[in-house]
PDB file of C-alpha atoms and ligand atoms in Angstrom:
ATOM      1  CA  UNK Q   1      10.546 -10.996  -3.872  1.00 88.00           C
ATOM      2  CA  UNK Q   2       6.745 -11.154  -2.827  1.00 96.00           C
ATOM      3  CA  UNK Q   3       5.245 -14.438  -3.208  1.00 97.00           C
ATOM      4  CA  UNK Q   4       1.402 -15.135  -1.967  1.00 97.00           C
ATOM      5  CA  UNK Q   5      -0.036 -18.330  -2.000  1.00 97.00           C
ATOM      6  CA  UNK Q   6      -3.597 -19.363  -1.476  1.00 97.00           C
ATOM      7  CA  UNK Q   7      -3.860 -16.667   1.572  1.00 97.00           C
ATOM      8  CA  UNK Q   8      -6.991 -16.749   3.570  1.00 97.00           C
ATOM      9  CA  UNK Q   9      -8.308 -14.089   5.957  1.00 97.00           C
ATOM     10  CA  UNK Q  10     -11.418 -14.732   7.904  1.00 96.00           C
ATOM     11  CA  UNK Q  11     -13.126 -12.713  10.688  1.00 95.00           C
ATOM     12  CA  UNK Q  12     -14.745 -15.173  12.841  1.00 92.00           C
ATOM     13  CA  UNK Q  13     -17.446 -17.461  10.595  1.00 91.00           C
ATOM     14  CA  UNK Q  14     -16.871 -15.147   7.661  1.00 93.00           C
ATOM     15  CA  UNK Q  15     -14.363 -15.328   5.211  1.00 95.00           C
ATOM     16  CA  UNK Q  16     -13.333 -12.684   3.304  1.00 96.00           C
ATOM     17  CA  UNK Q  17     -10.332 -13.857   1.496  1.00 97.00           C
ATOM     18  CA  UNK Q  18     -10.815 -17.440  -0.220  1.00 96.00           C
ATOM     19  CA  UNK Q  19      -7.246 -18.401  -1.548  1.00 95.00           C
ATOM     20  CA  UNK Q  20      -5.527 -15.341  -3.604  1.00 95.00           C
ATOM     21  CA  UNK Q  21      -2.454 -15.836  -5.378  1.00 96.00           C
ATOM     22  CA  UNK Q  22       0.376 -13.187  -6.568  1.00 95.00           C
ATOM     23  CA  UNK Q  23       4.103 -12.560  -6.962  1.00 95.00           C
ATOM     24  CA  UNK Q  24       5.065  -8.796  -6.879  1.00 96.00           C
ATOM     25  CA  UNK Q  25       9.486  -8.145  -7.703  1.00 91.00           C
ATOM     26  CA  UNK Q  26      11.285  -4.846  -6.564  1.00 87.00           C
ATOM     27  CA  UNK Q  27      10.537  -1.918  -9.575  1.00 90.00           C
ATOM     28  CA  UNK Q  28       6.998  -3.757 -10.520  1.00 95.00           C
ATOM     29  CA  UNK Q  29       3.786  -2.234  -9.928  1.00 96.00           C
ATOM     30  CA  UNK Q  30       0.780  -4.189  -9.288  1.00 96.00           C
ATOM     31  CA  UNK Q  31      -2.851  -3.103  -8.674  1.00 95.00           C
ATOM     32  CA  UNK Q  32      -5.246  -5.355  -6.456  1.00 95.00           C
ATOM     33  CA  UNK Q  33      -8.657  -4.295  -7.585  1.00 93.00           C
ATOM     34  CA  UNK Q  34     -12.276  -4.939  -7.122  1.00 90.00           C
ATOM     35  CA  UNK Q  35     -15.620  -3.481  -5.636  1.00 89.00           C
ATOM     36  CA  UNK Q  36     -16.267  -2.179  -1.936  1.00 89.00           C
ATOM     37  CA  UNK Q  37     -15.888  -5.253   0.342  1.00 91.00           C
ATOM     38  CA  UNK Q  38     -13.749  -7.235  -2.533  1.00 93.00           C
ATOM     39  CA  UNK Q  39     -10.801  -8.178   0.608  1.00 95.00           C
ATOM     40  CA  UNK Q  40      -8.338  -6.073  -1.075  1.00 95.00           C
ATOM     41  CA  UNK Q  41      -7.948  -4.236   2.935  1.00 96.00           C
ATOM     42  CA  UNK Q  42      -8.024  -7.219   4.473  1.00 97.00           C
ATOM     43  CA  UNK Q  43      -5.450  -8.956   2.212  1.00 97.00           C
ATOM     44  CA  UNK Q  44      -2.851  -6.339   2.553  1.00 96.00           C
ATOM     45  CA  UNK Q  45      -3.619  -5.947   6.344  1.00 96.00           C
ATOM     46  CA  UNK Q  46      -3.043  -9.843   6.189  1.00 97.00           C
ATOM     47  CA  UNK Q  47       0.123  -9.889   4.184  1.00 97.00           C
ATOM     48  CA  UNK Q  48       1.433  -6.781   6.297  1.00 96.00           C
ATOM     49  CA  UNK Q  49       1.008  -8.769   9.489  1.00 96.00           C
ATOM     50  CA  UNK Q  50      -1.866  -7.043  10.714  1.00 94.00           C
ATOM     51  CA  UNK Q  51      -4.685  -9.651  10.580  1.00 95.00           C
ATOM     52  CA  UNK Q  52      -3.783 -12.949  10.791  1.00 95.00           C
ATOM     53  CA  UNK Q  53      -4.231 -15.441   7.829  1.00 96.00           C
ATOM     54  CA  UNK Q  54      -6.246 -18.121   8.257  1.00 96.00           C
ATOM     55  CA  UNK Q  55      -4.818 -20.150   5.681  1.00 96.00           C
ATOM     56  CA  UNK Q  56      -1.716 -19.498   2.602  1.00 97.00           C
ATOM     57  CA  UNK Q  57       1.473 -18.208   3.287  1.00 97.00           C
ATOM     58  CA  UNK Q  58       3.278 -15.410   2.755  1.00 97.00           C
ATOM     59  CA  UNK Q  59       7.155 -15.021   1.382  1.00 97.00           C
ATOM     60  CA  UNK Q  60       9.122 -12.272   1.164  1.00 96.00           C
ATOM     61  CA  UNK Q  61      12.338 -11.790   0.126  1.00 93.00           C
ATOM     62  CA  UNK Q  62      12.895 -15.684   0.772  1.00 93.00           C
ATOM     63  CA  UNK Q  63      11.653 -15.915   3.911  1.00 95.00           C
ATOM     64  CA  UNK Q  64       8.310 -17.223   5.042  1.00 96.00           C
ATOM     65  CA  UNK Q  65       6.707 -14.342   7.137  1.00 96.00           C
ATOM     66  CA  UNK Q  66       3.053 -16.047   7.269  1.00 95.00           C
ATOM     67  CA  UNK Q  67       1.524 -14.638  10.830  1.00 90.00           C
ATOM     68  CA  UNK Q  68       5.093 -13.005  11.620  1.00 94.00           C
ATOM     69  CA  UNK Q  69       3.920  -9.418  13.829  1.00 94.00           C
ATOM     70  CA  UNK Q  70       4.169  -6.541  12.162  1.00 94.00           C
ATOM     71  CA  UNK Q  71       6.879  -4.972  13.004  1.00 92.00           C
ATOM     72  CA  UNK Q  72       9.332  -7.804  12.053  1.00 93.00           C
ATOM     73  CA  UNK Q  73       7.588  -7.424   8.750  1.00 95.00           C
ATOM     74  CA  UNK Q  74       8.470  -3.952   7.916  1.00 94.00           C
ATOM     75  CA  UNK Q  75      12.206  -4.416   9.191  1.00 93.00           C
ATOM     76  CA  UNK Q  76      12.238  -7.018   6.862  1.00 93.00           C
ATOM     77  CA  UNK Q  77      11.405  -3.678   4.429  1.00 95.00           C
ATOM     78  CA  UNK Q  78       7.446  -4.475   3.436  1.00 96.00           C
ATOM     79  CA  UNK Q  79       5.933  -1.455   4.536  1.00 96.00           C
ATOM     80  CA  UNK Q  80       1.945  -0.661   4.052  1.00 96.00           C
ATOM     81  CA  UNK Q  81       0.070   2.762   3.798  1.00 96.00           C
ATOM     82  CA  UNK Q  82      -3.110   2.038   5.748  1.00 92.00           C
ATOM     83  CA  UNK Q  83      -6.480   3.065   4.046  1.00 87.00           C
ATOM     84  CA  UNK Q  84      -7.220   6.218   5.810  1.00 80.00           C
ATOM     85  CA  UNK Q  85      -3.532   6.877   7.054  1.00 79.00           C
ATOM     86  CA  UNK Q  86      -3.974   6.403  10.186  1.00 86.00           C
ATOM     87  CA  UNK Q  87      -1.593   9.176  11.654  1.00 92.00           C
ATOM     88  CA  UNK Q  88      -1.019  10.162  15.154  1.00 90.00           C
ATOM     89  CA  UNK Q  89      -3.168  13.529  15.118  1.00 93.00           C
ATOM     90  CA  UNK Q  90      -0.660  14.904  18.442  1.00 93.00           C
ATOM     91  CA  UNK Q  91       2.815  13.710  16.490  1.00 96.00           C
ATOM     92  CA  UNK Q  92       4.330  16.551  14.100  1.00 97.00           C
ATOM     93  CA  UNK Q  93       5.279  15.866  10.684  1.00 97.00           C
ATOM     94  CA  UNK Q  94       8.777  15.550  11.464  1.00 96.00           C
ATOM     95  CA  UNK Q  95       7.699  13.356  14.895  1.00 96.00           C
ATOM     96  CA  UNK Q  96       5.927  11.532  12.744  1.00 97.00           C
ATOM     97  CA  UNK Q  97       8.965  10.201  10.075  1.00 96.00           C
ATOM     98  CA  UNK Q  98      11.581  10.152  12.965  1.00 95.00           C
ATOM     99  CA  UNK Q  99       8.874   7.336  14.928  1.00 93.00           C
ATOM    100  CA  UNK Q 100       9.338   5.574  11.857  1.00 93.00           C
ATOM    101  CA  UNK Q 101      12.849   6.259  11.021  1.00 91.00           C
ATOM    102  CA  UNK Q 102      13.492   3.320  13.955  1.00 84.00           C
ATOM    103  CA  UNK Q 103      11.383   0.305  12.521  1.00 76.00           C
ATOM    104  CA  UNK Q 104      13.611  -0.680  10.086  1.00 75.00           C
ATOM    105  CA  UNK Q 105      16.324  -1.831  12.683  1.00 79.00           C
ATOM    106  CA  UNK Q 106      19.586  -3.585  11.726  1.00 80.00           C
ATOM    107  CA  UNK Q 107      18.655  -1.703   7.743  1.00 84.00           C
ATOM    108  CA  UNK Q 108      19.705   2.433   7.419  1.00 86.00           C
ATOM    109  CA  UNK Q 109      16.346   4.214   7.087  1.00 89.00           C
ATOM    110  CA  UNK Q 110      16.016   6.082   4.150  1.00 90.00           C
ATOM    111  CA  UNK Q 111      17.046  10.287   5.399  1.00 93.00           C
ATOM    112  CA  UNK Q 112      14.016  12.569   6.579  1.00 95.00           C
ATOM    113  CA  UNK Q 113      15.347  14.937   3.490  1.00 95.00           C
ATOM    114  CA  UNK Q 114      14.549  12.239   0.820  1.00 94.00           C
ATOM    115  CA  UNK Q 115      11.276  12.720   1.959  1.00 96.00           C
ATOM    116  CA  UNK Q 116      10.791  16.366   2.351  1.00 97.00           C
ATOM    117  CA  UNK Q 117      12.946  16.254  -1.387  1.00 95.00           C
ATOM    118  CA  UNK Q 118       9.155  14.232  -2.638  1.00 95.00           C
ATOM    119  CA  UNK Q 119       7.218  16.246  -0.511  1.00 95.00           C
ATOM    120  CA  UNK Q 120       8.255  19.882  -0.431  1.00 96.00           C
ATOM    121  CA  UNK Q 121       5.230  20.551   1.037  1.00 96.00           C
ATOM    122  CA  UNK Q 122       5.971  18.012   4.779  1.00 97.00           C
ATOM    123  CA  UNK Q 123       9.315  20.177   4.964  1.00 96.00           C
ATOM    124  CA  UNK Q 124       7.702  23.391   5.238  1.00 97.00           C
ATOM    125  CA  UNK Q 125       5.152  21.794   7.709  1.00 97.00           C
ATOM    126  CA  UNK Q 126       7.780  20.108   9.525  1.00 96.00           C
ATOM    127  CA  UNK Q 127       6.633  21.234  13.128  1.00 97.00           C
ATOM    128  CA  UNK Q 128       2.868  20.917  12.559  1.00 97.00           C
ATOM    129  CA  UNK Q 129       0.708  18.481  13.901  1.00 97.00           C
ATOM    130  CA  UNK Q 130      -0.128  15.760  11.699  1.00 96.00           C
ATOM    131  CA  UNK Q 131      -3.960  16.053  13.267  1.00 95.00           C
ATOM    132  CA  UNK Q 132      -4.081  19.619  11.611  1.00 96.00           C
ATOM    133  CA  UNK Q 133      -2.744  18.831   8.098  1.00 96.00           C
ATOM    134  CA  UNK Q 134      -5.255  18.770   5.278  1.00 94.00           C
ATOM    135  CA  UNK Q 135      -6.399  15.205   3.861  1.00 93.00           C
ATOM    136  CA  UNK Q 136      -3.297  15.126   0.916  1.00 94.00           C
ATOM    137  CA  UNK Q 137      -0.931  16.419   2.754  1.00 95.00           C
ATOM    138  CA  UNK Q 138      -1.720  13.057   5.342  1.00 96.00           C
ATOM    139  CA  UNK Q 139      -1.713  10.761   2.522  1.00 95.00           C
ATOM    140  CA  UNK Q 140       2.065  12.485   1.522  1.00 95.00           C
ATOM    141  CA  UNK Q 141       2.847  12.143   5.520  1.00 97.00           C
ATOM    142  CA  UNK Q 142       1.257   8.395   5.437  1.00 96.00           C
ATOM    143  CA  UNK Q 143       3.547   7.743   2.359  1.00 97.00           C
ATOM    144  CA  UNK Q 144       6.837   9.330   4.087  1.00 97.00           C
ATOM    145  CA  UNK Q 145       6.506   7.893   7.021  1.00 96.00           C
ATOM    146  CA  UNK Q 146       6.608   4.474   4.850  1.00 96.00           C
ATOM    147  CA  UNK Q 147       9.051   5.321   3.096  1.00 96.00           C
ATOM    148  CA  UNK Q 148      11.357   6.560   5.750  1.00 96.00           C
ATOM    149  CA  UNK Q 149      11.455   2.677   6.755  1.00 96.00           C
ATOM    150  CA  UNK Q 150      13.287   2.426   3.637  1.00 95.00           C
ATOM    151  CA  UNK Q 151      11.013  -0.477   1.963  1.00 95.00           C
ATOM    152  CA  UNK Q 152      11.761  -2.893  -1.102  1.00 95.00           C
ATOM    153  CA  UNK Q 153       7.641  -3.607  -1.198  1.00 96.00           C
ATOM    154  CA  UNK Q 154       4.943  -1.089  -0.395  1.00 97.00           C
ATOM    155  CA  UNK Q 155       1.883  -1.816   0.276  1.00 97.00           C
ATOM    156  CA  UNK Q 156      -0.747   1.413  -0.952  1.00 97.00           C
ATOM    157  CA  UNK Q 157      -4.075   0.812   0.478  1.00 96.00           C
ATOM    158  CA  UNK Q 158      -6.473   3.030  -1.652  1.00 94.00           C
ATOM    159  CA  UNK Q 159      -4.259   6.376  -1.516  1.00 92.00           C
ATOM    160  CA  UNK Q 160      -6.560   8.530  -3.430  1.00 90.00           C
ATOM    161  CA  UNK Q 161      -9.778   7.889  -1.128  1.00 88.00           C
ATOM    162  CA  UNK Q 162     -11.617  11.158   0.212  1.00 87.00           C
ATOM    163  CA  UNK Q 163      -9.108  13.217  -2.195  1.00 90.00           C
ATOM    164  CA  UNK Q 164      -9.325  15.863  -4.374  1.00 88.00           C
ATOM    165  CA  UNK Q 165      -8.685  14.715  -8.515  1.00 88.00           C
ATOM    166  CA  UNK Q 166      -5.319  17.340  -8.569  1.00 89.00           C
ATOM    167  CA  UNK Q 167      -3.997  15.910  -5.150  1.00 90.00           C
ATOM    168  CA  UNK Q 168      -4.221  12.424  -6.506  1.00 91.00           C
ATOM    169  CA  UNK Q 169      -2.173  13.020  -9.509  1.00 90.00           C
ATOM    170  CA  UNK Q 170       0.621  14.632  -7.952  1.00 90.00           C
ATOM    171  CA  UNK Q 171       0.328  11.514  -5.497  1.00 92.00           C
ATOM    172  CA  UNK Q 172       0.204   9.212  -8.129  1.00 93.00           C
ATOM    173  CA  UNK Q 173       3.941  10.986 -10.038  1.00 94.00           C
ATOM    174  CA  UNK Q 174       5.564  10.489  -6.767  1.00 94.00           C
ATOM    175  CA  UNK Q 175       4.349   6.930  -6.594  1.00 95.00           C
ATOM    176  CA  UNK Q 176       5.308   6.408 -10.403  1.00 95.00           C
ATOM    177  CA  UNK Q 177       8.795   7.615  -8.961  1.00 95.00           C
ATOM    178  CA  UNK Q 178       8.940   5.538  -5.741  1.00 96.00           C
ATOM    179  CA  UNK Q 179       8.678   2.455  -7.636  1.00 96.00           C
ATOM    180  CA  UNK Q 180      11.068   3.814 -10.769  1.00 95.00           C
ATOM    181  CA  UNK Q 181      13.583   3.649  -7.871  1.00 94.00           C
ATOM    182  CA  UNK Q 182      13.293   0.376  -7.249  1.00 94.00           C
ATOM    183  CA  UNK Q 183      10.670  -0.177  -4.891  1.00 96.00           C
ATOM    184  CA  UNK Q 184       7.841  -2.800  -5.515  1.00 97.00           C
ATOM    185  CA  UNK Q 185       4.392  -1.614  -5.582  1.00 97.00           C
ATOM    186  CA  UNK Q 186       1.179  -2.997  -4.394  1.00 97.00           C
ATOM    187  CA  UNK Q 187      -1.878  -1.006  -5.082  1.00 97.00           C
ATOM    188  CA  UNK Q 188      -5.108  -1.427  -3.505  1.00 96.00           C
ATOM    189  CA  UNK Q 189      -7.694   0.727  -5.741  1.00 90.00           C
ATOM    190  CA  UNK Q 190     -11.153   1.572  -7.000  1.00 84.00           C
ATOM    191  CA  UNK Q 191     -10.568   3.862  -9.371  1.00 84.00           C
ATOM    192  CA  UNK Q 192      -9.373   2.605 -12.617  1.00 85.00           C
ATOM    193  CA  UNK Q 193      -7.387   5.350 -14.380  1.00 85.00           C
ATOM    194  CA  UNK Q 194      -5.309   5.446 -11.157  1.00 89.00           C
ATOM    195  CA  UNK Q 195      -4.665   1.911 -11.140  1.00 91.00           C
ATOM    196  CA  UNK Q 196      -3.886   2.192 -15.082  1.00 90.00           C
ATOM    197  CA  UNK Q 197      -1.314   5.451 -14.673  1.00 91.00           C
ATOM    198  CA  UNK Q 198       0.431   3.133 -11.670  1.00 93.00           C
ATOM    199  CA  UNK Q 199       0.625  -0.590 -12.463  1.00 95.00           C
ATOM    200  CA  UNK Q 200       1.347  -2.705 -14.841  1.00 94.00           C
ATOM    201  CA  UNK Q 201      -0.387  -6.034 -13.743  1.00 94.00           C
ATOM    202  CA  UNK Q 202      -3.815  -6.389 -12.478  1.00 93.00           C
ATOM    203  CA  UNK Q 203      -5.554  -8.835  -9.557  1.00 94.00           C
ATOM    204  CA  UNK Q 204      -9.067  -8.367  -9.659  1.00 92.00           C
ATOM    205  CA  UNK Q 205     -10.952  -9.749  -6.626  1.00 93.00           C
ATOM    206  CA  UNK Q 206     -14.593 -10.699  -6.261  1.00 91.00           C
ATOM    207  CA  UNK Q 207     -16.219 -11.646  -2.625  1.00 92.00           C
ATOM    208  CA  UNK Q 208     -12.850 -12.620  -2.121  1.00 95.00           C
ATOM    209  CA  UNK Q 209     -11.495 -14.576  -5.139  1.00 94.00           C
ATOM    210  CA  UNK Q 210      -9.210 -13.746  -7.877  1.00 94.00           C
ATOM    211  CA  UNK Q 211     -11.276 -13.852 -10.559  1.00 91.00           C
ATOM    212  CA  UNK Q 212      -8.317 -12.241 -13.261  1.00 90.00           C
ATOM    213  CA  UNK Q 213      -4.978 -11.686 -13.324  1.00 92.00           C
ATOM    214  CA  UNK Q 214      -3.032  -9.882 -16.000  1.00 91.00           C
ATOM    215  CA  UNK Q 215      -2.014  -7.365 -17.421  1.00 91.00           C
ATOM    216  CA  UNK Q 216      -3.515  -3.828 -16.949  1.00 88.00           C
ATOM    217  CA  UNK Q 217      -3.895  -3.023 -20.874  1.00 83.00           C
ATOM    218  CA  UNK Q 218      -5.458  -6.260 -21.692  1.00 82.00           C
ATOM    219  CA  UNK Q 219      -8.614  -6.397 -23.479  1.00 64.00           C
ATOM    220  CA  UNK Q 220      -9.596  -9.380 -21.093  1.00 69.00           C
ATOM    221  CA  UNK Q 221      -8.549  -7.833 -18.057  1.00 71.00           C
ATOM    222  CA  UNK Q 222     -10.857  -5.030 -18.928  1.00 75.00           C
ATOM    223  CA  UNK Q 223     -14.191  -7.322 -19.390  1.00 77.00           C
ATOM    224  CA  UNK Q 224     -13.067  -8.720 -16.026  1.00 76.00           C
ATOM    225  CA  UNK Q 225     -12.569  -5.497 -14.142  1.00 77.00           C
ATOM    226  CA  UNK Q 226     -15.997  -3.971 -15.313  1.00 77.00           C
ATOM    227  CA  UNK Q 227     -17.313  -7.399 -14.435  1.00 78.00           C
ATOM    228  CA  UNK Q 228     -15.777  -7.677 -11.036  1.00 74.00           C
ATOM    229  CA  UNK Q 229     -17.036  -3.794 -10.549  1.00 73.00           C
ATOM    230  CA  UNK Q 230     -20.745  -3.594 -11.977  1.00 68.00           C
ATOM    231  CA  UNK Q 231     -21.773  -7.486 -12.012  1.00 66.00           C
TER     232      UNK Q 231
HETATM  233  P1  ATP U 301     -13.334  -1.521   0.571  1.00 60.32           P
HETATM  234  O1  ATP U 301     -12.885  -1.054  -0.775  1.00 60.32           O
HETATM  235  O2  ATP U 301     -14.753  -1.128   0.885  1.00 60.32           O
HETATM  236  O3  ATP U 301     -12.367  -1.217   1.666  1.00 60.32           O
HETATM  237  P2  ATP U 301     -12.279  -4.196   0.410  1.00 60.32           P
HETATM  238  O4  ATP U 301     -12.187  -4.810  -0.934  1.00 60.32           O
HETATM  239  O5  ATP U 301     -11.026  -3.629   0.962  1.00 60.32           O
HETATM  240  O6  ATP U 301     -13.435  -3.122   0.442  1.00 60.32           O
HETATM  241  P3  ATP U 301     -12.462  -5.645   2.880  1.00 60.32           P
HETATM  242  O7  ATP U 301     -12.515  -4.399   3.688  1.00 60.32           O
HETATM  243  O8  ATP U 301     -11.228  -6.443   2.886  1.00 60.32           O
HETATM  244  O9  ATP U 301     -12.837  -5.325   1.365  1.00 60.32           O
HETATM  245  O10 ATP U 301     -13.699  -6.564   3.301  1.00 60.32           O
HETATM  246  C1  ATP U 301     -13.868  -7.898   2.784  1.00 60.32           C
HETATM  247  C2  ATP U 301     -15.019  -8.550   3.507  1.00 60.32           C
HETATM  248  O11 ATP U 301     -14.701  -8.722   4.883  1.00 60.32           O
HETATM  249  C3  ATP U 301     -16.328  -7.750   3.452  1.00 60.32           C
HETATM  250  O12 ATP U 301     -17.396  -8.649   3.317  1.00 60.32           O
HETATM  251  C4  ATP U 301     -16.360  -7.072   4.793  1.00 60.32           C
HETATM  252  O13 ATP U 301     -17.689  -6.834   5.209  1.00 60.32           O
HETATM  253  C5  ATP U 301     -15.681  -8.102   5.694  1.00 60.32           C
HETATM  254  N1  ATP U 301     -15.016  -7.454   6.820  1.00 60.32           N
HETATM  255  C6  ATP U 301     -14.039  -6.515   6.743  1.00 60.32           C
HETATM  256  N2  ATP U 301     -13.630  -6.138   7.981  1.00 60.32           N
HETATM  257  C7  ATP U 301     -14.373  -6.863   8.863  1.00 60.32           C
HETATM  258  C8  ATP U 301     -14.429  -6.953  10.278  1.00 60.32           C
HETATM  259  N3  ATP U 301     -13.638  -6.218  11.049  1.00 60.32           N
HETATM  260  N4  ATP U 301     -15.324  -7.812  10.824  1.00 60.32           N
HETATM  261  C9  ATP U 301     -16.121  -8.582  10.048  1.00 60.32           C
HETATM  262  N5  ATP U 301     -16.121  -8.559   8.704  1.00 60.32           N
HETATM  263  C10 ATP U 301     -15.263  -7.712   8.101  1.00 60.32           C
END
């Protein structure tokens, strides 16, 4: 479904992403690990069409969609969750999901309700401003308004940062669910036990290589992770 071959992102002289492989199919979970400034952002930005690669290529769903813009990319139905949400703070919840109700185009988006059915929470807040919702309750807004698109891949760019331990394990059941219905998961994360409770497989990235790929309960994988985090 998701097939990434030797992609490169560089910002200017500096290259931050040297050549990382990985396949990802609908239902799996994979985490994309590694320290602070490992390229896992600016690998999923890349592969999302938000930064463009400077070398690799990108398939999905059989279709080459290396440098493609964005927004064919998540009609196509690979949708990302930006580190830090990035919300409109003036949009309401409901605004919010409804904006991105019409990306998908020519593929029904998923109904506001399945959302608010994950997130009992966005339904009561329906008419508040996204700007004035507290940091979890984003991260469930940044998550429905992904899902709302109605994706077969999603791409989770470090969904527990700035939040609170019992936030990020109700996050983490509904993303345990997401991909139980069929939706491919791509995890970008620091923290280990939340990788572990999510995915199954494991890319661990170092200054911008893949320095292990497995899976997440192996032994090996484990020496490589506390390798890639503490040198
Ligand atoms: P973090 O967990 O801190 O977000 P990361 O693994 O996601 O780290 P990236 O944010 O992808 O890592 O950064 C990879 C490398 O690219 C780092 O060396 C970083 O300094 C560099 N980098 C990231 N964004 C830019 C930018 N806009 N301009 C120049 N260099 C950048």
């Amino acid at each position: 479904m998701l097939e990434i071959s030797g992609l490169k992102v560089s910002y200017g002289a500096v290259q931050a992403v040297h050549g990382i492989d990985l396949t990802l199919a609908p239902g799996e979970s994979l985490a994309l690990l590694g320290a602070n400034g490992a390229g896992k952002t600016s690998s999923v930005e890349a592969i999302a069409g938000l930064l463009p690669t400077a070398g690799g290529r990108v398939v999905f769903d059989g279709a080459d969609i290396t440098g493609k813009p964005a927004s064919h990319i998540v009609r196509r139905g690979l949708a990302l969750v930006p580190q830090w949400r990035e919300l409109f703070p003036a949009f309401t919840v409901e605004e919010t999901l409804l904006a991105a109700s019409s990306a998908p185009r020519g593929r029904p988006p998923l109904p506001l309700d399945h959302v608010y059915d994950l997130f009992p929470i966005l339904g009561q807040r329906r008419l508040q401003l996204a700007g004035s919702l507290s940091g979890g309750e984003q991260q469930m807004l940044a998550i429905g308004r992904a899902l709302v698109t109605n994706p077969k891949i999603m791409l989770l760019d470090e969904p527990s940062a700035g939040l609170a331990v019992g936030i990020v394990r109700s996050l983490v059941g509904i993303v345990q669910r997401i991909c139980q219905a069929g939706v491919g998961i791509l995890l970008v994360e620091q923290n280990l036990e939340i990788a572990e409770a999510v995915a199954t497989r494991c890319v661990v990235l170092s200054t911008g290589r893949a320095v292990w790929t497995g899976r997440m309960d192996d032994a090996a994988g484990r020496a490589a992770i506390q390798e890639a985090y503490f040198g």
